[in-house]
mmCIF file of C-alpha atoms in Angstrom:
data_model
loop_
_atom_site.group_PDB
_atom_site.id
_atom_site.type_symbol
_atom_site.label_atom_id
_atom_site.label_comp_id
_atom_site.label_asym_id
_atom_site.label_seq_id
_atom_site.Cartn_x
_atom_site.Cartn_y
_atom_site.Cartn_z
ATOM 1 C CA MET A 1 95.089 -188.203 130.705
ATOM 2 C CA ILE A 2 93.869 -187.001 127.216
ATOM 3 C CA SER A 3 96.546 -184.726 125.483
ATOM 4 C CA LEU A 4 94.407 -182.282 122.244
ATOM 5 C CA LEU A 5 96.846 -180.613 120.290
ATOM 6 C CA TYR A 6 95.224 -177.517 118.801
ATOM 7 C CA ALA A 7 97.223 -176.319 115.393
ATOM 8 C CA HIS A 8 95.216 -173.218 114.285
ATOM 9 C CA PRO A 9 97.167 -170.159 112.818
ATOM 10 C CA TYR A 10 94.632 -167.539 113.047
ATOM 11 C CA SER A 11 92.836 -169.557 116.171
ATOM 12 C CA LEU A 12 91.573 -166.292 117.148
ATOM 13 C CA HIS A 13 89.214 -165.700 114.317
ATOM 14 C CA ALA A 14 88.133 -169.250 114.168
ATOM 15 C CA ARG A 15 84.515 -168.846 115.664
ATOM 16 C CA GLU A 16 83.670 -172.260 115.101
ATOM 17 C CA ASP A 17 87.150 -173.906 116.662
ATOM 18 C CA GLN A 18 86.537 -171.734 119.744
ATOM 19 C CA LEU A 19 82.906 -173.270 120.459
ATOM 20 C CA LEU A 20 83.913 -176.455 119.883
ATOM 21 C CA LEU A 21 86.655 -175.686 122.411
ATOM 22 C CA ASN A 22 84.510 -174.399 124.982
ATOM 23 C CA ALA A 23 82.587 -177.218 124.599
ATOM 24 C CA VAL A 24 85.868 -179.971 126.056
ATOM 25 C CA GLN A 25 87.822 -177.738 127.886
ATOM 26 C CA ASN A 26 86.887 -179.024 131.063
ATOM 27 C CA TRP A 27 86.765 -182.210 130.022
ATOM 28 C CA PRO A 28 88.165 -184.234 133.245
ATOM 29 C CA GLY A 29 92.233 -185.326 131.982
ATOM 30 C CA LEU A 30 91.944 -183.527 128.936
ATOM 31 C CA GLU A 31 95.055 -181.009 128.421
ATOM 32 C CA LEU A 32 94.631 -178.773 126.421
ATOM 33 C CA ARG A 33 97.931 -177.053 123.953
ATOM 34 C CA ASP A 34 97.799 -174.769 121.684
ATOM 35 C CA LEU A 35 100.332 -175.625 119.356
ATOM 36 C CA TYR A 36 100.303 -171.934 117.739
ATOM 37 C CA GLN A 37 100.099 -170.123 121.316
ATOM 38 C CA LEU A 38 103.420 -172.328 123.060
ATOM 39 C CA TYR A 39 105.463 -172.641 119.546
ATOM 40 C CA PRO A 40 104.721 -168.896 117.603
ATOM 41 C CA ASP A 41 108.283 -169.359 116.253
ATOM 42 C CA PHE A 42 107.806 -173.136 115.212
ATOM 43 C CA TYR A 43 110.981 -174.311 117.538
ATOM 44 C CA ILE A 44 109.191 -176.920 119.517
ATOM 45 C CA ASP A 45 110.198 -178.041 123.250
ATOM 46 C CA VAL A 46 110.741 -182.005 121.622
ATOM 47 C CA ALA A 47 111.985 -183.382 125.850
ATOM 48 C CA THR A 48 108.837 -181.471 126.847
ATOM 49 C CA GLU A 49 105.995 -182.213 124.485
ATOM 50 C CA GLN A 50 107.345 -185.991 124.238
ATOM 51 C CA LYS A 51 107.126 -186.042 128.459
ATOM 52 C CA MET A 52 104.168 -184.951 128.044
ATOM 53 C CA LEU A 53 102.692 -186.908 125.931
ATOM 54 C CA SER A 54 104.318 -190.135 127.381
ATOM 55 C CA HIS A 55 102.110 -189.730 130.348
ATOM 56 C CA SER A 56 98.910 -189.488 128.017
ATOM 57 C CA ASN A 57 96.800 -192.418 127.282
ATOM 58 C CA ALA A 58 95.379 -191.002 123.670
ATOM 59 C CA VAL A 59 96.037 -187.754 121.812
ATOM 60 C CA VAL A 60 93.481 -185.673 120.025
ATOM 61 C CA LEU A 61 94.887 -183.379 116.722
ATOM 62 C CA HIS A 62 92.032 -180.928 116.527
ATOM 63 C CA TYR A 63 93.022 -178.453 113.068
ATOM 64 C CA PRO A 64 91.483 -177.109 109.985
ATOM 65 C CA LEU A 65 92.160 -178.842 107.014
ATOM 66 C CA GLN A 66 93.076 -176.512 104.027
ATOM 67 C CA TRP A 67 93.589 -178.331 100.795
ATOM 68 C CA GLY A 68 93.351 -181.721 102.592
ATOM 69 C CA LEU A 69 96.857 -180.919 104.408
ATOM 70 C CA PRO A 70 96.898 -179.678 108.445
ATOM 71 C CA PRO A 71 99.150 -176.638 109.609
ATOM 72 C CA ALA A 72 102.417 -176.141 108.803
ATOM 73 C CA LEU A 73 103.492 -176.369 112.911
ATOM 74 C CA LEU A 74 101.162 -179.390 113.465
ATOM 75 C CA VAL A 75 103.694 -180.872 111.081
ATOM 76 C CA GLN A 76 106.709 -179.789 112.080
ATOM 77 C CA TYR A 77 105.631 -180.928 115.749
ATOM 78 C CA LEU A 78 104.871 -184.742 114.256
ATOM 79 C CA HIS A 79 108.007 -184.340 112.622
ATOM 80 C CA LYS A 80 110.057 -183.018 114.886
ATOM 81 C CA VAL A 81 107.976 -185.231 118.467
ATOM 82 C CA PHE A 82 106.621 -188.478 116.377
ATOM 83 C CA VAL A 83 110.812 -189.962 116.201
ATOM 84 C CA LYS A 84 112.183 -192.658 115.336
ATOM 85 C CA GLY A 85 113.065 -194.816 118.539
ATOM 86 C CA TRP A 86 110.404 -192.606 120.916
ATOM 87 C CA ALA A 87 107.497 -193.055 119.125
ATOM 88 C CA PHE A 88 107.774 -196.027 117.425
ATOM 89 C CA SER A 89 110.667 -198.874 117.292
ATOM 90 C CA GLY A 90 111.169 -199.139 113.490
ATOM 91 C CA ASP A 91 112.115 -202.503 114.569
ATOM 92 C CA THR A 92 110.330 -204.748 111.699
ATOM 93 C CA ALA A 93 110.151 -207.682 114.307
ATOM 94 C CA GLY A 94 108.432 -205.614 116.752
ATOM 95 C CA ALA A 95 110.689 -206.627 119.520
ATOM 96 C CA SER A 96 110.659 -202.816 121.068
ATOM 97 C CA ALA A 97 107.714 -200.661 121.471
ATOM 98 C CA GLY A 98 107.999 -196.969 121.406
ATOM 99 C CA ALA A 99 106.261 -194.524 123.473
ATOM 100 C CA MET A 100 103.125 -194.030 121.621
ATOM 101 C CA GLN A 101 102.380 -198.117 121.561
ATOM 102 C CA GLY A 102 98.727 -198.889 122.374
ATOM 103 C CA LYS A 103 97.668 -195.308 123.195
ATOM 104 C CA GLY A 104 94.824 -194.009 121.254
ATOM 105 C CA PHE A 105 94.732 -191.042 118.418
ATOM 106 C CA TRP A 106 91.859 -189.200 116.841
ATOM 107 C CA LEU A 107 91.672 -186.737 114.554
ATOM 108 C CA VAL A 108 89.212 -183.138 114.720
ATOM 109 C CA SER A 109 89.496 -181.429 111.588
ATOM 110 C CA GLN A 110 87.530 -179.008 109.981
ATOM 111 C CA ALA A 111 87.671 -177.559 105.724
ATOM 112 C CA VAL A 112 88.463 -173.809 105.196
ATOM 113 C CA GLY A 113 87.130 -171.706 102.665
ATOM 114 C CA LYS A 114 84.006 -171.177 101.774
ATOM 115 C CA GLU A 115 80.490 -173.694 101.084
ATOM 116 C CA LYS A 116 80.379 -173.111 97.520
ATOM 117 C CA ASP A 117 84.099 -173.991 97.436
ATOM 118 C CA PRO A 118 84.822 -177.767 95.814
ATOM 119 C CA ASP A 119 86.395 -180.416 97.709
ATOM 120 C CA CYS A 120 89.660 -180.996 96.944
ATOM 121 C CA CYS A 121 90.060 -184.047 98.779
ATOM 122 C CA ASP A 122 88.735 -188.084 98.803
ATOM 123 C CA PRO A 123 87.091 -188.381 102.144
ATOM 124 C CA LYS A 124 89.141 -191.644 102.032
ATOM 125 C CA SER A 125 92.496 -190.331 101.870
ATOM 126 C CA LEU A 126 92.381 -187.146 103.424
ATOM 127 C CA TYR A 127 93.636 -189.064 106.234
ATOM 128 C CA LYS A 128 96.043 -191.435 105.029
ATOM 129 C CA PRO A 129 99.081 -190.152 106.219
ATOM 130 C CA LEU A 130 97.885 -189.601 109.586
ATOM 131 C CA HIS A 131 96.716 -192.820 109.981
ATOM 132 C CA GLN A 132 99.942 -194.374 108.413
ATOM 133 C CA LEU A 133 101.691 -192.504 111.522
ATOM 134 C CA ALA A 134 99.614 -193.745 113.928
ATOM 135 C CA ASP A 135 99.982 -197.247 112.580
ATOM 136 C CA ALA A 136 103.620 -197.022 112.751
ATOM 137 C CA CYS A 137 103.449 -196.116 115.772
ATOM 138 C CA GLY A 138 101.013 -199.113 117.252
ATOM 139 C CA MET A 139 98.244 -196.398 118.063
ATOM 140 C CA VAL A 140 94.556 -196.908 118.383
ATOM 141 C CA TRP A 141 92.987 -195.120 115.358
ATOM 142 C CA GLN A 142 90.128 -193.955 115.905
ATOM 143 C CA GLN A 143 87.454 -192.959 113.306
ATOM 144 C CA PRO A 144 88.293 -188.698 112.554
ATOM 145 C CA LEU A 145 85.863 -186.199 113.233
ATOM 146 C CA LEU A 146 85.519 -184.165 109.518
ATOM 147 C CA LEU A 147 83.096 -181.299 110.583
ATOM 148 C CA PRO A 148 81.125 -179.167 108.468
ATOM 149 C CA VAL A 149 81.122 -175.202 108.235
ATOM 150 C CA LEU A 150 79.004 -174.462 111.213
ATOM 151 C CA ASN A 151 76.437 -172.185 110.092
ATOM 152 C CA ASP A 152 73.948 -171.734 113.445
ATOM 153 C CA ALA A 153 73.497 -172.750 116.764
ATOM 154 C CA THR A 154 71.993 -175.632 116.214
ATOM 155 C CA SER A 155 75.200 -177.139 114.099
ATOM 156 C CA ALA A 156 77.633 -175.628 116.295
ATOM 157 C CA THR A 157 75.675 -178.004 118.850
ATOM 158 C CA GLN A 158 75.364 -180.700 117.431
ATOM 159 C CA ALA A 159 79.320 -180.644 116.516
ATOM 160 C CA ALA A 160 79.896 -179.988 120.308
ATOM 161 C CA GLU A 161 78.243 -182.972 120.913
ATOM 162 C CA GLN A 162 79.674 -185.080 118.454
ATOM 163 C CA TYR A 163 83.062 -183.923 120.067
ATOM 164 C CA ARG A 164 81.745 -185.093 123.217
ATOM 165 C CA SER A 165 81.269 -188.229 121.977
ATOM 166 C CA GLY A 166 83.975 -188.768 120.225
ATOM 167 C CA LEU A 167 86.349 -187.664 123.758
ATOM 168 C CA GLN A 168 84.233 -190.701 125.677
ATOM 169 C CA GLN A 169 84.840 -193.076 122.897
ATOM 170 C CA LEU A 170 88.603 -192.320 122.862
ATOM 171 C CA ALA A 171 88.705 -192.335 127.135
ATOM 172 C CA LEU A 172 87.019 -196.072 127.139
ATOM 173 C CA THR A 173 89.438 -197.292 124.577
ATOM 174 C CA SER A 174 92.224 -195.591 126.285
ATOM 175 C CA GLN A 175 91.391 -197.836 129.123
ATOM 176 C CA THR A 176 90.791 -200.701 127.628
ATOM 177 C CA GLY A 177 93.458 -200.811 125.595
ATOM 178 C CA ARG A 178 96.504 -200.409 127.925
ATOM 179 C CA SER A 179 97.066 -202.188 130.796
#
């Protein structure tokens, strides 16, 4: 199973994201979790989320970027759910792995704003904190998909194909990485 954690504070107005989610929603073994619908009050059911993630082979974080940052609820989710002792052991000798050890980890994001807005972040460092989280948990990092602004049907179709290809790669990596 792949857990897709979607975090967009204004998802009803996010046309591009909805197109992409529609393109992958029927993916075999994919569980889509819209965090802003599940937790509008930011009170995260940690036990439920940890149970769901423990049954997953991979995790996808799908969110908009604004000034290089993920939405507040996604940050809250990661702080509450991916805790030391559960997601990772914190043991420097690596004696006991956490629940997220060996699971695939993939980020799908799109910049928010007008096309003419300057890129505020260096792509090399954009995902560094999340890459460090994946490393600490012993997860298998997959190169993130940073989507451009989708102006027309052609670019949306190409982005949907990239999304499906990335999920396929994540599914293959997760199956071979975990025995």
